N, CA, C and O atoms as CSV, one atom per row, in Angstrom:
chain,resi,resn,atom,element,x,y,z
A,1,UNK,N,N,0.839,-1.190,0.000
A,1,UNK,CA,C,0.000,0.000,0.000
A,1,UNK,C,C,0.877,1.244,0.000
A,1,UNK,O,O,1.949,1.268,0.605
A,2,UNK,N,N,0.416,2.247,-0.670
A,2,UNK,CA,C,1.152,3.498,-0.705
A,2,UNK,C,C,0.847,4.300,0.542
A,2,UNK,O,O,-0.079,3.985,1.290
A,3,UNK,N,N,1.640,5.344,0.760
A,3,UNK,CA,C,1.402,6.222,1.909
A,3,UNK,C,C,0.023,6.858,1.815
A,3,UNK,O,O,-0.634,7.072,2.833
A,4,UNK,N,N,-0.424,7.164,0.584
A,4,UNK,CA,C,-1.733,7.802,0.399
A,4,UNK,C,C,-2.855,6.918,0.912
A,4,UNK,O,O,-3.807,7.418,1.511
A,5,UNK,N,N,-2.763,5.609,0.688
A,5,UNK,CA,C,-3.835,4.728,1.106
A,5,UNK,C,C,-3.854,4.531,2.613
A,5,UNK,O,O,-4.835,4.021,3.154
A,6,UNK,N,N,-2.782,4.929,3.305
A,6,UNK,CA,C,-2.739,4.825,4.760
A,6,UNK,C,C,-3.304,6.060,5.442
A,6,UNK,O,O,-3.473,6.066,6.661
A,7,UNK,N,N,-3.597,7.101,4.681
A,7,UNK,CA,C,-4.154,8.310,5.267
A,7,UNK,C,C,-5.551,8.049,5.778
A,7,UNK,O,O,-6.303,7.251,5.218
A,8,UNK,N,N,-5.883,8.740,6.855
A,8,UNK,CA,C,-7.192,8.579,7.455
A,8,UNK,C,C,-7.988,9.851,7.222
A,8,UNK,O,O,-7.789,10.838,7.930
A,9,UNK,N,N,-8.895,9.849,6.234
A,9,UNK,CA,C,-9.677,11.054,5.978
A,9,UNK,C,C,-10.644,11.351,7.118
A,9,UNK,O,O,-11.162,10.443,7.767
A,10,UNK,N,N,-10.875,12.640,7.346
A,10,UNK,CA,C,-11.856,13.060,8.343
A,10,UNK,C,C,-13.257,12.802,7.804
A,10,UNK,O,O,-13.418,12.432,6.641
A,11,UNK,N,N,-14.267,12.996,8.642
A,11,UNK,CA,C,-15.651,12.792,8.212
A,11,UNK,C,C,-16.006,13.716,7.042
A,11,UNK,O,O,-16.628,13.280,6.073
A,12,UNK,N,N,-15.614,14.983,7.132
A,12,UNK,CA,C,-15.895,15.935,6.048
A,12,UNK,C,C,-15.150,15.555,4.778
A,12,UNK,O,O,-15.691,15.673,3.679
A,13,UNK,N,N,-13.916,15.101,4.924
A,13,UNK,CA,C,-13.142,14.671,3.755
A,13,UNK,C,C,-13.770,13.436,3.113
A,13,UNK,O,O,-13.763,13.291,1.891
A,14,UNK,N,N,-14.312,12.546,3.947
A,14,UNK,CA,C,-14.985,11.361,3.417
A,14,UNK,C,C,-16.215,11.731,2.603
A,14,UNK,O,O,-16.495,11.107,1.579
A,15,UNK,N,N,-16.950,12.742,3.052
A,15,UNK,CA,C,-18.119,13.206,2.297
A,15,UNK,C,C,-17.692,13.676,0.906
A,15,UNK,O,O,-18.355,13.379,-0.088
A,16,UNK,N,N,-16.594,14.400,0.846
A,16,UNK,CA,C,-16.089,14.891,-0.438
A,16,UNK,C,C,-15.585,13.729,-1.289
A,16,UNK,O,O,-15.849,13.675,-2.490
A,17,UNK,N,N,-14.861,12.800,-0.668
A,17,UNK,CA,C,-14.384,11.634,-1.412
A,17,UNK,C,C,-15.551,10.826,-1.979
A,17,UNK,O,O,-15.479,10.346,-3.111
A,18,UNK,N,N,-16.624,10.672,-1.202
A,18,UNK,CA,C,-17.799,9.936,-1.690
A,18,UNK,C,C,-18.332,10.576,-2.974
A,18,UNK,O,O,-18.700,9.880,-3.920
A,19,UNK,N,N,-18.367,11.890,-2.994
A,19,UNK,CA,C,-18.841,12.608,-4.180
A,19,UNK,C,C,-17.899,12.368,-5.354
A,19,UNK,O,O,-18.349,12.090,-6.466
A,20,UNK,N,N,-16.598,12.473,-5.111
A,20,UNK,CA,C,-15.623,12.273,-6.183
A,20,UNK,C,C,-15.639,10.833,-6.690
A,20,UNK,O,O,-15.483,10.599,-7.889
A,21,UNK,N,N,-15.825,9.869,-5.792
A,21,UNK,CA,C,-15.895,8.466,-6.215
A,21,UNK,C,C,-17.134,8.229,-7.074
A,21,UNK,O,O,-17.074,7.510,-8.071
A,22,UNK,N,N,-18.245,8.828,-6.690
A,22,UNK,CA,C,-19.500,8.614,-7.419
A,22,UNK,C,C,-19.555,9.410,-8.717
A,22,UNK,O,O,-19.941,8.885,-9.761
A,23,UNK,N,N,-19.169,10.670,-8.645
A,23,UNK,CA,C,-19.326,11.584,-9.785
A,23,UNK,C,C,-18.102,11.587,-10.702
A,23,UNK,O,O,-18.218,11.862,-11.897
A,24,UNK,N,N,-16.935,11.283,-10.145
A,24,UNK,CA,C,-15.701,11.372,-10.922
A,24,UNK,C,C,-15.080,12.757,-10.756
A,24,UNK,O,O,-15.456,13.517,-9.863
A,25,UNK,N,N,-14.142,13.064,-11.612
A,25,UNK,CA,C,-13.412,14.330,-11.539
A,25,UNK,C,C,-14.400,15.498,-11.495
A,25,UNK,O,O,-15.346,15.552,-12.281
A,26,UNK,N,N,-14.168,16.428,-10.568
A,26,UNK,CA,C,-15.134,17.506,-10.337
A,26,UNK,C,C,-14.449,18.788,-9.906
A,26,UNK,O,O,-13.331,18.784,-9.391
A,27,UNK,N,N,-15.155,19.884,-10.133
A,27,UNK,CA,C,-14.698,21.178,-9.631
A,27,UNK,C,C,-15.178,21.342,-8.195
A,27,UNK,O,O,-16.021,20.581,-7.719
A,28,UNK,N,N,-14.633,22.340,-7.515
A,28,UNK,CA,C,-15.084,22.653,-6.162
A,28,UNK,C,C,-16.574,23.000,-6.192
A,28,UNK,O,O,-17.330,22.578,-5.317
A,29,UNK,N,N,-16.988,23.763,-7.193
A,29,UNK,CA,C,-18.399,24.151,-7.313
A,29,UNK,C,C,-19.293,22.918,-7.429
A,29,UNK,O,O,-20.333,22.846,-6.775
A,30,UNK,N,N,-18.891,21.937,-8.264
A,30,UNK,CA,C,-19.665,20.693,-8.413
A,30,UNK,C,C,-19.835,19.988,-7.064
A,30,UNK,O,O,-20.939,19.593,-6.689
A,31,UNK,N,N,-18.734,19.842,-6.352
A,31,UNK,CA,C,-18.750,19.165,-5.053
A,31,UNK,C,C,-19.595,19.962,-4.064
A,31,UNK,O,O,-20.415,19.397,-3.340
A,32,UNK,N,N,-19.392,21.253,-4.040
A,32,UNK,CA,C,-20.124,22.122,-3.108
A,32,UNK,C,C,-21.639,22.027,-3.320
A,32,UNK,O,O,-22.393,21.951,-2.350
A,33,UNK,N,N,-22.082,22.031,-4.567
A,33,UNK,CA,C,-23.519,21.962,-4.856
A,33,UNK,C,C,-24.134,20.668,-4.342
A,33,UNK,O,O,-25.275,20.666,-3.880
A,34,UNK,N,N,-23.399,19.581,-4.417
A,34,UNK,CA,C,-23.897,18.294,-3.901
A,34,UNK,C,C,-23.899,18.296,-2.376
A,34,UNK,O,O,-24.861,17.844,-1.755
A,35,UNK,N,N,-22.823,18.804,-1.770
A,35,UNK,CA,C,-22.750,18.883,-0.309
A,35,UNK,C,C,-23.886,19.723,0.261
A,35,UNK,O,O,-24.470,19.385,1.291
A,36,UNK,N,N,-24.187,20.812,-0.415
A,36,UNK,CA,C,-25.184,21.763,0.050
A,36,UNK,C,C,-26.588,21.161,0.117
A,36,UNK,O,O,-27.439,21.656,0.856
A,37,UNK,N,N,-26.834,20.104,-0.645
A,37,UNK,CA,C,-28.148,19.449,-0.628
A,37,UNK,C,C,-28.428,18.782,0.710
A,37,UNK,O,O,-29.584,18.643,1.110
A,38,UNK,N,N,-27.370,18.367,1.404
A,38,UNK,CA,C,-27.528,17.611,2.646
A,38,UNK,C,C,-27.187,18.382,3.911
A,38,UNK,O,O,-27.604,18.003,5.005
A,39,UNK,N,N,-26.429,19.463,3.765
A,39,UNK,CA,C,-26.048,20.218,4.966
A,39,UNK,C,C,-25.616,21.620,4.564
A,39,UNK,O,O,-25.275,21.882,3.411
A,40,UNK,N,N,-25.640,22.502,5.535
A,40,UNK,CA,C,-25.178,23.872,5.303
A,40,UNK,C,C,-23.657,23.843,5.174
A,40,UNK,O,O,-22.949,23.408,6.082
A,41,UNK,N,N,-23.184,24.303,4.053
A,41,UNK,CA,C,-21.744,24.332,3.837
A,41,UNK,C,C,-21.413,25.557,3.001
A,41,UNK,O,O,-22.018,25.787,1.954
A,42,UNK,N,N,-20.461,26.330,3.463
A,42,UNK,CA,C,-20.031,27.489,2.704
A,42,UNK,C,C,-19.090,27.072,1.590
A,42,UNK,O,O,-18.325,26.121,1.746
A,43,UNK,N,N,-19.139,27.771,0.476
A,43,UNK,CA,C,-18.271,27.460,-0.665
A,43,UNK,C,C,-16.806,27.531,-0.246
A,43,UNK,O,O,-16.014,26.663,-0.612
A,44,UNK,N,N,-16.441,28.562,0.520
A,44,UNK,CA,C,-15.029,28.710,0.903
A,44,UNK,C,C,-14.587,27.571,1.824
A,44,UNK,O,O,-13.419,27.180,1.812
A,45,UNK,N,N,-15.517,27.040,2.622
A,45,UNK,CA,C,-15.187,25.896,3.475
A,45,UNK,C,C,-14.894,24.668,2.613
A,45,UNK,O,O,-13.930,23.943,2.860
A,46,UNK,N,N,-15.737,24.442,1.596
A,46,UNK,CA,C,-15.521,23.320,0.677
A,46,UNK,C,C,-14.188,23.486,-0.040
A,46,UNK,O,O,-13.418,22.532,-0.159
A,47,UNK,N,N,-13.916,24.695,-0.517
A,47,UNK,CA,C,-12.657,24.978,-1.203
A,47,UNK,C,C,-11.475,24.689,-0.285
A,47,UNK,O,O,-10.528,24.018,-0.695
A,48,UNK,N,N,-11.515,25.177,0.932
A,48,UNK,CA,C,-10.404,24.983,1.879
A,48,UNK,C,C,-10.204,23.502,2.186
A,48,UNK,O,O,-9.071,23.023,2.233
A,49,UNK,N,N,-11.311,22.772,2.396
A,49,UNK,CA,C,-11.208,21.341,2.661
A,49,UNK,C,C,-10.537,20.611,1.498
A,49,UNK,O,O,-9.686,19.746,1.703
A,50,UNK,N,N,-10.928,20.969,0.288
A,50,UNK,CA,C,-10.352,20.300,-0.882
A,50,UNK,C,C,-8.889,20.676,-1.070
A,50,UNK,O,O,-8.099,19.858,-1.542
A,51,UNK,N,N,-8.515,21.895,-0.711
A,51,UNK,CA,C,-7.098,22.293,-0.756
A,51,UNK,C,C,-6.293,21.493,0.260
A,51,UNK,O,O,-5.182,21.049,-0.030
A,52,UNK,N,N,-6.852,21.314,1.444
A,52,UNK,CA,C,-6.183,20.519,2.487
A,52,UNK,C,C,-6.057,19.064,2.028
A,52,UNK,O,O,-5.017,18.432,2.216
A,53,UNK,N,N,-7.126,18.544,1.425
A,53,UNK,CA,C,-7.095,17.172,0.918
A,53,UNK,C,C,-6.009,17.006,-0.151
A,53,UNK,O,O,-5.370,15.958,-0.239
A,54,UNK,N,N,-5.812,18.040,-0.952
A,54,UNK,CA,C,-4.756,18.013,-1.966
A,54,UNK,C,C,-3.382,17.975,-1.291
A,54,UNK,O,O,-2.502,17.218,-1.701
A,55,UNK,N,N,-3.210,18.791,-0.262
A,55,UNK,CA,C,-1.937,18.809,0.477
A,55,UNK,C,C,-1.668,17.470,1.148
A,55,UNK,O,O,-0.517,17.045,1.241
A,56,UNK,N,N,-2.712,16.802,1.615
A,56,UNK,CA,C,-2.582,15.511,2.284
A,56,UNK,C,C,-2.392,14.353,1.310
A,56,UNK,O,O,-2.055,13.242,1.720
A,57,UNK,N,N,-2.606,14.611,0.017
A,57,UNK,CA,C,-2.467,13.562,-0.981
A,57,UNK,C,C,-3.713,12.718,-1.175
A,57,UNK,O,O,-3.642,11.640,-1.765
A,58,UNK,N,N,-4.865,13.192,-0.684
A,58,UNK,CA,C,-6.116,12.452,-0.871
A,58,UNK,C,C,-6.718,12.688,-2.248
A,58,UNK,O,O,-7.405,11.822,-2.790
A,59,UNK,N,N,-6.455,13.874,-2.816
A,59,UNK,CA,C,-6.965,14.229,-4.145
A,59,UNK,C,C,-5.845,14.876,-4.958
A,59,UNK,O,O,-4.883,15.415,-4.411
A,60,UNK,N,N,-6.000,14.808,-6.274
A,60,UNK,CA,C,-5.105,15.551,-7.155
A,60,UNK,C,C,-5.877,16.745,-7.685
A,60,UNK,O,O,-7.107,16.778,-7.642
A,61,UNK,N,N,-5.136,17.726,-8.186
A,61,UNK,CA,C,-5.766,18.940,-8.705
A,61,UNK,C,C,-5.147,19.283,-10.041
A,61,UNK,O,O,-3.937,19.482,-10.148
A,62,UNK,N,N,-5.992,19.352,-11.064
A,62,UNK,CA,C,-5.553,19.743,-12.405
A,62,UNK,C,C,-5.747,21.247,-12.521
A,62,UNK,O,O,-6.874,21.741,-12.499
A,63,UNK,N,N,-4.648,21.963,-12.645
A,63,UNK,CA,C,-4.692,23.430,-12.703
A,63,UNK,C,C,-4.444,23.957,-14.114
A,63,UNK,O,O,-4.127,25.132,-14.295
A,64,UNK,N,N,-4.591,23.080,-15.115
A,64,UNK,CA,C,-4.267,23.490,-16.485
A,64,UNK,C,C,-5.279,24.470,-17.079
A,64,UNK,O,O,-4.983,25.134,-18.072
A,65,UNK,N,N,-6.457,24.567,-16.490
A,65,UNK,CA,C,-7.436,25.550,-16.957
A,65,UNK,C,C,-7.822,26.458,-15.787
A,65,UNK,O,O,-7.394,26.235,-14.655
A,66,UNK,N,N,-8.618,27.463,-16.063
A,66,UNK,CA,C,-9.019,28.420,-15.024
A,66,UNK,C,C,-9.741,27.720,-13.869
A,66,UNK,O,O,-9.500,28.019,-12.700
A,67,UNK,N,N,-10.633,26.781,-14.217
A,67,UNK,CA,C,-11.358,26.020,-13.204
A,67,UNK,C,C,-10.565,24.771,-12.859
A,67,UNK,O,O,-10.310,23.939,-13.730
A,68,UNK,N,N,-10.174,24.630,-11.608
A,68,UNK,CA,C,-9.390,23.483,-11.178
A,68,UNK,C,C,-10.296,22.256,-11.061
A,68,UNK,O,O,-11.430,22.345,-10.589
A,69,UNK,N,N,-9.775,21.119,-11.497
A,69,UNK,CA,C,-10.511,19.861,-11.448
A,69,UNK,C,C,-9.826,18.948,-10.428
A,69,UNK,O,O,-8.616,18.729,-10.473
A,70,UNK,N,N,-10.635,18.426,-9.514
A,70,UNK,CA,C,-10.122,17.542,-8.459
A,70,UNK,C,C,-10.496,16.101,-8.756
A,70,UNK,O,O,-11.560,15.810,-9.303
A,71,UNK,N,N,-9.582,15.199,-8.375
A,71,UNK,CA,C,-9.778,13.767,-8.593
A,71,UNK,C,C,-9.338,13.021,-7.336
A,71,UNK,O,O,-8.290,13.327,-6.765
A,72,UNK,N,N,-10.132,12.048,-6.907
A,72,UNK,CA,C,-9.772,11.238,-5.741
A,72,UNK,C,C,-8.528,10.416,-6.063
A,72,UNK,O,O,-8.451,9.776,-7.112
A,73,UNK,N,N,-7.558,10.438,-5.155
A,73,UNK,CA,C,-6.351,9.627,-5.322
A,73,UNK,C,C,-6.396,8.361,-4.477
A,73,UNK,O,O,-5.631,7.426,-4.715
A,74,UNK,N,N,-7.285,8.327,-3.496
A,74,UNK,CA,C,-7.390,7.147,-2.645
A,74,UNK,C,C,-8.482,6.238,-3.199
A,74,UNK,O,O,-9.507,6.705,-3.696
A,75,UNK,N,N,-8.248,4.953,-3.107
A,75,UNK,CA,C,-9.155,3.946,-3.627
A,75,UNK,C,C,-10.350,3.787,-2.688
A,75,UNK,O,O,-10.183,3.663,-1.475
A,76,UNK,N,N,-11.555,3.793,-3.258
A,76,UNK,CA,C,-12.770,3.694,-2.453
A,76,UNK,C,C,-12.818,2.381,-1.676
A,76,UNK,O,O,-13.079,2.384,-0.473
A,77,UNK,N,N,-12.571,1.273,-2.343
A,77,UNK,CA,C,-12.669,-0.024,-1.680
A,77,UNK,C,C,-11.653,-0.152,-0.542
A,77,UNK,O,O,-11.990,-0.640,0.537
A,78,UNK,N,N,-10.423,0.281,-0.776
A,78,UNK,CA,C,-9.393,0.188,0.269
A,78,UNK,C,C,-9.730,1.097,1.446
A,78,UNK,O,O,-9.505,0.733,2.600
A,79,UNK,N,N,-10.268,2.271,1.155
A,79,UNK,CA,C,-10.648,3.195,2.219
A,79,UNK,C,C,-11.784,2.604,3.042
A,79,UNK,O,O,-11.754,2.656,4.272
A,80,UNK,N,N,-12.792,2.037,2.364
A,80,UNK,CA,C,-13.912,1.416,3.071
A,80,UNK,C,C,-13.435,0.248,3.915
A,80,UNK,O,O,-13.857,0.104,5.062
A,81,UNK,N,N,-12.554,-0.599,3.362
A,81,UNK,CA,C,-12.028,-1.745,4.106
A,81,UNK,C,C,-11.289,-1.281,5.363
A,81,UNK,O,O,-11.464,-1.845,6.443
A,82,UNK,N,N,-10.467,-0.252,5.207
A,82,UNK,CA,C,-9.708,0.273,6.341
A,82,UNK,C,C,-10.653,0.779,7.439
A,82,UNK,O,O,-10.460,0.487,8.619
A,83,UNK,N,N,-11.675,1.539,7.033
A,83,UNK,CA,C,-12.592,2.104,8.021
A,83,UNK,C,C,-13.447,1.029,8.696
A,83,UNK,O,O,-13.707,1.107,9.897
A,84,UNK,N,N,-13.884,0.032,7.931
A,84,UNK,CA,C,-14.672,-1.058,8.518
A,84,UNK,C,C,-13.809,-1.868,9.485
A,84,UNK,O,O,-14.260,-2.213,10.578
A,85,UNK,N,N,-12.576,-2.171,9.091
A,85,UNK,CA,C,-11.682,-2.908,9.994
A,85,UNK,C,C,-11.440,-2.137,11.277
A,85,UNK,O,O,-11.435,-2.707,12.368
A,86,UNK,N,N,-11.240,-0.830,11.133
A,86,UNK,CA,C,-11.025,0.011,12.312
A,86,UNK,C,C,-12.267,-0.009,13.214
A,86,UNK,O,O,-12.150,-0.092,14.437
A,87,UNK,N,N,-13.448,0.068,12.604
A,87,UNK,CA,C,-14.685,0.060,13.388
A,87,UNK,C,C,-14.887,-1.291,14.072
A,87,UNK,O,O,-15.262,-1.350,15.243
A,88,UNK,N,N,-14.638,-2.371,13.341
A,88,UNK,CA,C,-14.791,-3.702,13.940
A,88,UNK,C,C,-13.882,-3.836,15.156
A,88,UNK,O,O,-14.303,-4.324,16.205
A,89,UNK,N,N,-12.637,-3.401,15.009
A,89,UNK,CA,C,-11.683,-3.530,16.109
A,89,UNK,C,C,-11.979,-2.591,17.270
A,89,UNK,O,O,-11.902,-2.993,18.431
A,90,UNK,N,N,-12.317,-1.345,16.965
A,90,UNK,CA,C,-12.471,-0.342,18.012
A,90,UNK,C,C,-13.852,-0.301,18.659
A,90,UNK,O,O,-13.969,0.001,19.847
A,91,UNK,N,N,-14.890,-0.600,17.896
A,91,UNK,CA,C,-16.250,-0.477,18.416
A,91,UNK,C,C,-16.855,-1.830,18.773
A,91,UNK,O,O,-17.587,-1.943,19.757
A,92,UNK,N,N,-16.553,-2.856,17.978
A,92,UNK,CA,C,-17.196,-4.159,18.157
A,92,UNK,C,C,-16.235,-5.223,18.680
A,92,UNK,O,O,-16.483,-6.420,18.535
A,93,UNK,N,N,-15.140,-4.778,19.288
A,93,UNK,CA,C,-14.188,-5.672,19.938
A,93,UNK,C,C,-13.749,-6.824,19.030
A,93,UNK,O,O,-13.590,-7.959,19.479
A,94,UNK,N,N,-13.557,-6.512,17.747
A,94,UNK,CA,C,-13.060,-7.497,16.801
A,94,UNK,C,C,-14.114,-8.421,16.214
A,94,UNK,O,O,-13.768,-9.341,15.473
A,95,UNK,N,N,-15.387,-8.206,16.520
A,95,UNK,CA,C,-16.442,-9.108,16.054
A,95,UNK,C,C,-17.163,-8.548,14.826
A,95,UNK,O,O,-17.956,-7.613,14.928
A,96,UNK,N,N,-16.873,-9.135,13.673
A,96,UNK,CA,C,-17.564,-8.734,12.439
A,96,UNK,C,C,-19.045,-9.088,12.535
A,96,UNK,O,O,-19.888,-8.361,12.009
A,97,UNK,N,N,-19.368,-10.193,13.198
A,97,UNK,CA,C,-20.769,-10.611,13.344
A,97,UNK,C,C,-21.570,-9.557,14.101
A,97,UNK,O,O,-22.696,-9.241,13.717
A,98,UNK,N,N,-21.000,-9.014,15.168
A,98,UNK,CA,C,-21.704,-7.970,15.934
A,98,UNK,C,C,-21.949,-6.739,15.071
A,98,UNK,O,O,-23.012,-6.124,15.157
A,99,UNK,N,N,-20.973,-6.372,14.238
A,99,UNK,CA,C,-21.145,-5.234,13.340
A,99,UNK,C,C,-22.297,-5.488,12.372
A,99,UNK,O,O,-23.152,-4.622,12.184
A,100,UNK,N,N,-22.324,-6.664,11.761
A,100,UNK,CA,C,-23.370,-6.994,10.792
A,100,UNK,C,C,-24.738,-7.007,11.458
A,100,UNK,O,O,-25.694,-6.447,10.922
A,101,UNK,N,N,-24.838,-7.638,12.615
A,101,UNK,CA,C,-26.134,-7.701,13.310
A,101,UNK,C,C,-26.603,-6.306,13.720
A,101,UNK,O,O,-27.792,-6.000,13.627
A,102,UNK,N,N,-25.690,-5.471,14.167
A,102,UNK,CA,C,-26.039,-4.099,14.537
A,102,UNK,C,C,-26.507,-3.326,13.309
A,102,UNK,O,O,-27.507,-2.610,13.366
A,103,UNK,N,N,-25.789,-3.468,12.205
A,103,UNK,CA,C,-26.147,-2.756,10.973
A,103,UNK,C,C,-27.521,-3.192,10.470
A,103,UNK,O,O,-28.350,-2.354,10.117
A,104,UNK,N,N,-27.757,-4.478,10.437
A,104,UNK,CA,C,-29.047,-4.981,9.943
A,104,UNK,C,C,-30.176,-4.694,10.924
A,104,UNK,O,O,-31.329,-4.558,10.515
A,105,UNK,N,N,-29.861,-4.600,12.207
A,105,UNK,CA,C,-30.880,-4.299,13.206
A,105,UNK,C,C,-31.299,-2.837,13.186
A,105,UNK,O,O,-32.422,-2.507,13.566
A,106,UNK,N,N,-30.412,-1.965,12.749
A,106,UNK,CA,C,-30.686,-0.523,12.779
A,106,UNK,C,C,-31.132,0.039,11.437
A,106,UNK,O,O,-31.704,1.128,11.389
A,107,UNK,N,N,-30.885,-0.672,10.361
A,107,UNK,CA,C,-31.221,-0.178,9.021
A,107,UNK,C,C,-31.937,-1.288,8.263
A,107,UNK,O,O,-31.437,-2.409,8.170
A,108,UNK,N,N,-33.087,-0.976,7.732
A,108,UNK,CA,C,-33.819,-2.006,6.996
A,108,UNK,C,C,-33.145,-2.251,5.654
A,108,UNK,O,O,-32.820,-1.319,4.918
A,109,UNK,N,N,-32.947,-3.516,5.362
A,109,UNK,CA,C,-32.335,-3.924,4.102
A,109,UNK,C,C,-33.445,-4.402,3.167
A,109,UNK,O,O,-34.430,-4.994,3.607
A,110,UNK,N,N,-33.272,-4.138,1.888
A,110,UNK,CA,C,-34.256,-4.591,0.897
A,110,UNK,C,C,-34.137,-6.107,0.736
A,110,UNK,O,O,-33.155,-6.711,1.167
A,111,UNK,N,N,-35.145,-6.708,0.112
A,111,UNK,CA,C,-35.112,-8.142,-0.154
A,111,UNK,C,C,-33.896,-8.499,-1.003
A,111,UNK,O,O,-33.242,-9.514,-0.762
A,112,UNK,N,N,-33.593,-7.660,-2.000
A,112,UNK,CA,C,-32.421,-7.910,-2.850
A,112,UNK,C,C,-31.126,-7.877,-2.042
A,112,UNK,O,O,-30.236,-8.703,-2.246
A,113,UNK,N,N,-31.029,-6.918,-1.124
A,113,UNK,CA,C,-29.827,-6.833,-0.290
A,113,UNK,C,C,-29.709,-8.062,0.610
A,113,UNK,O,O,-28.623,-8.621,0.760
A,114,UNK,N,N,-30.811,-8.477,1.202
A,114,UNK,CA,C,-30.792,-9.660,2.068
A,114,UNK,C,C,-30.429,-10.902,1.257
A,114,UNK,O,O,-29.661,-11.745,1.721
A,115,UNK,N,N,-30.980,-11.019,0.041
A,115,UNK,CA,C,-30.625,-12.153,-0.825
A,115,UNK,C,C,-29.136,-12.132,-1.160
A,115,UNK,O,O,-28.491,-13.180,-1.168
A,116,UNK,N,N,-28.585,-10.951,-1.437
A,116,UNK,CA,C,-27.148,-10.829,-1.730
A,116,UNK,C,C,-26.310,-11.225,-0.523
A,116,UNK,O,O,-25.283,-11.889,-0.664
A,117,UNK,N,N,-26.751,-10.817,0.663
A,117,UNK,CA,C,-26.029,-11.167,1.898
A,117,UNK,C,C,-26.060,-12.680,2.109
A,117,UNK,O,O,-25.041,-13.283,2.444
A,118,UNK,N,N,-27.235,-13.295,1.911
A,118,UNK,CA,C,-27.357,-14.751,2.065
A,118,UNK,C,C,-26.439,-15.477,1.081
A,118,UNK,O,O,-25.757,-16.436,1.443
A,119,UNK,N,N,-26.434,-15.009,-0.157
A,119,UNK,CA,C,-25.582,-15.628,-1.181
A,119,UNK,C,C,-24.113,-15.504,-0.789
A,119,UNK,O,O,-23.347,-16.459,-0.918
A,120,UNK,N,N,-23.726,-14.326,-0.310
A,120,UNK,CA,C,-22.341,-14.103,0.103
A,120,UNK,C,C,-21.975,-15.027,1.276
A,120,UNK,O,O,-20.894,-15.616,1.292
A,121,UNK,N,N,-22.880,-15.150,2.252
A,121,UNK,CA,C,-22.620,-16.025,3.396
A,121,UNK,C,C,-22.523,-17.486,2.968
A,121,UNK,O,O,-21.695,-18.232,3.489
A,122,UNK,N,N,-23.371,-17.899,2.015
A,122,UNK,CA,C,-23.291,-19.261,1.488
A,122,UNK,C,C,-21.935,-19.531,0.844
A,122,UNK,O,O,-21.343,-20.593,1.035
A,123,UNK,N,N,-21.451,-18.545,0.072
A,123,UNK,CA,C,-20.152,-18.677,-0.582
A,123,UNK,C,C,-19.030,-18.753,0.447
A,123,UNK,O,O,-18.081,-19.520,0.287
A,124,UNK,N,N,-19.146,-17.948,1.507
A,124,UNK,CA,C,-18.119,-17.969,2.553
A,124,UNK,C,C,-18.079,-19.319,3.267
A,124,UNK,O,O,-17.001,-19.819,3.587
A,125,UNK,N,N,-19.237,-19.903,3.515
A,125,UNK,CA,C,-19.284,-21.162,4.252
A,125,UNK,C,C,-18.780,-22.334,3.412
A,125,UNK,O,O,-18.406,-23.369,3.962
A,126,UNK,N,N,-18.765,-22.182,2.083
A,126,UNK,CA,C,-18.256,-23.241,1.204
A,126,UNK,C,C,-16.735,-23.298,1.231
A,126,UNK,O,O,-16.144,-24.342,0.952
A,127,UNK,N,N,-16.104,-22.187,1.563
A,127,UNK,CA,C,-14.627,-22.128,1.533
A,127,UNK,C,C,-14.003,-22.662,2.760
A,127,UNK,O,O,-12.777,-22.675,2.873
């Protein structure tokens, strides 16, 4: 793993990374407009956060045109794995089962999601 993948993004940085992972390369304005739908956020705050993320190596910035374009440099799957492992160890005392039961107990899963989980568990038990 590179040093970048070992970085631990803050909650606000994760919100921005989620947008970049879903939408792809984006301007600060693009990211800000999406953030603003869910919470009060000033444009300059979004800009500053993205500048800090660039300094930390979480995103790259293309400055070849007037409008800077930001791109996530950290891998979504690796970041999610790191955060889930950290949560399992720190919150659920190393028990993945407790995490899953808590998640399913607090959030309703669709029939398709439950079927996918069952299929995944069946595959795990075969190995």
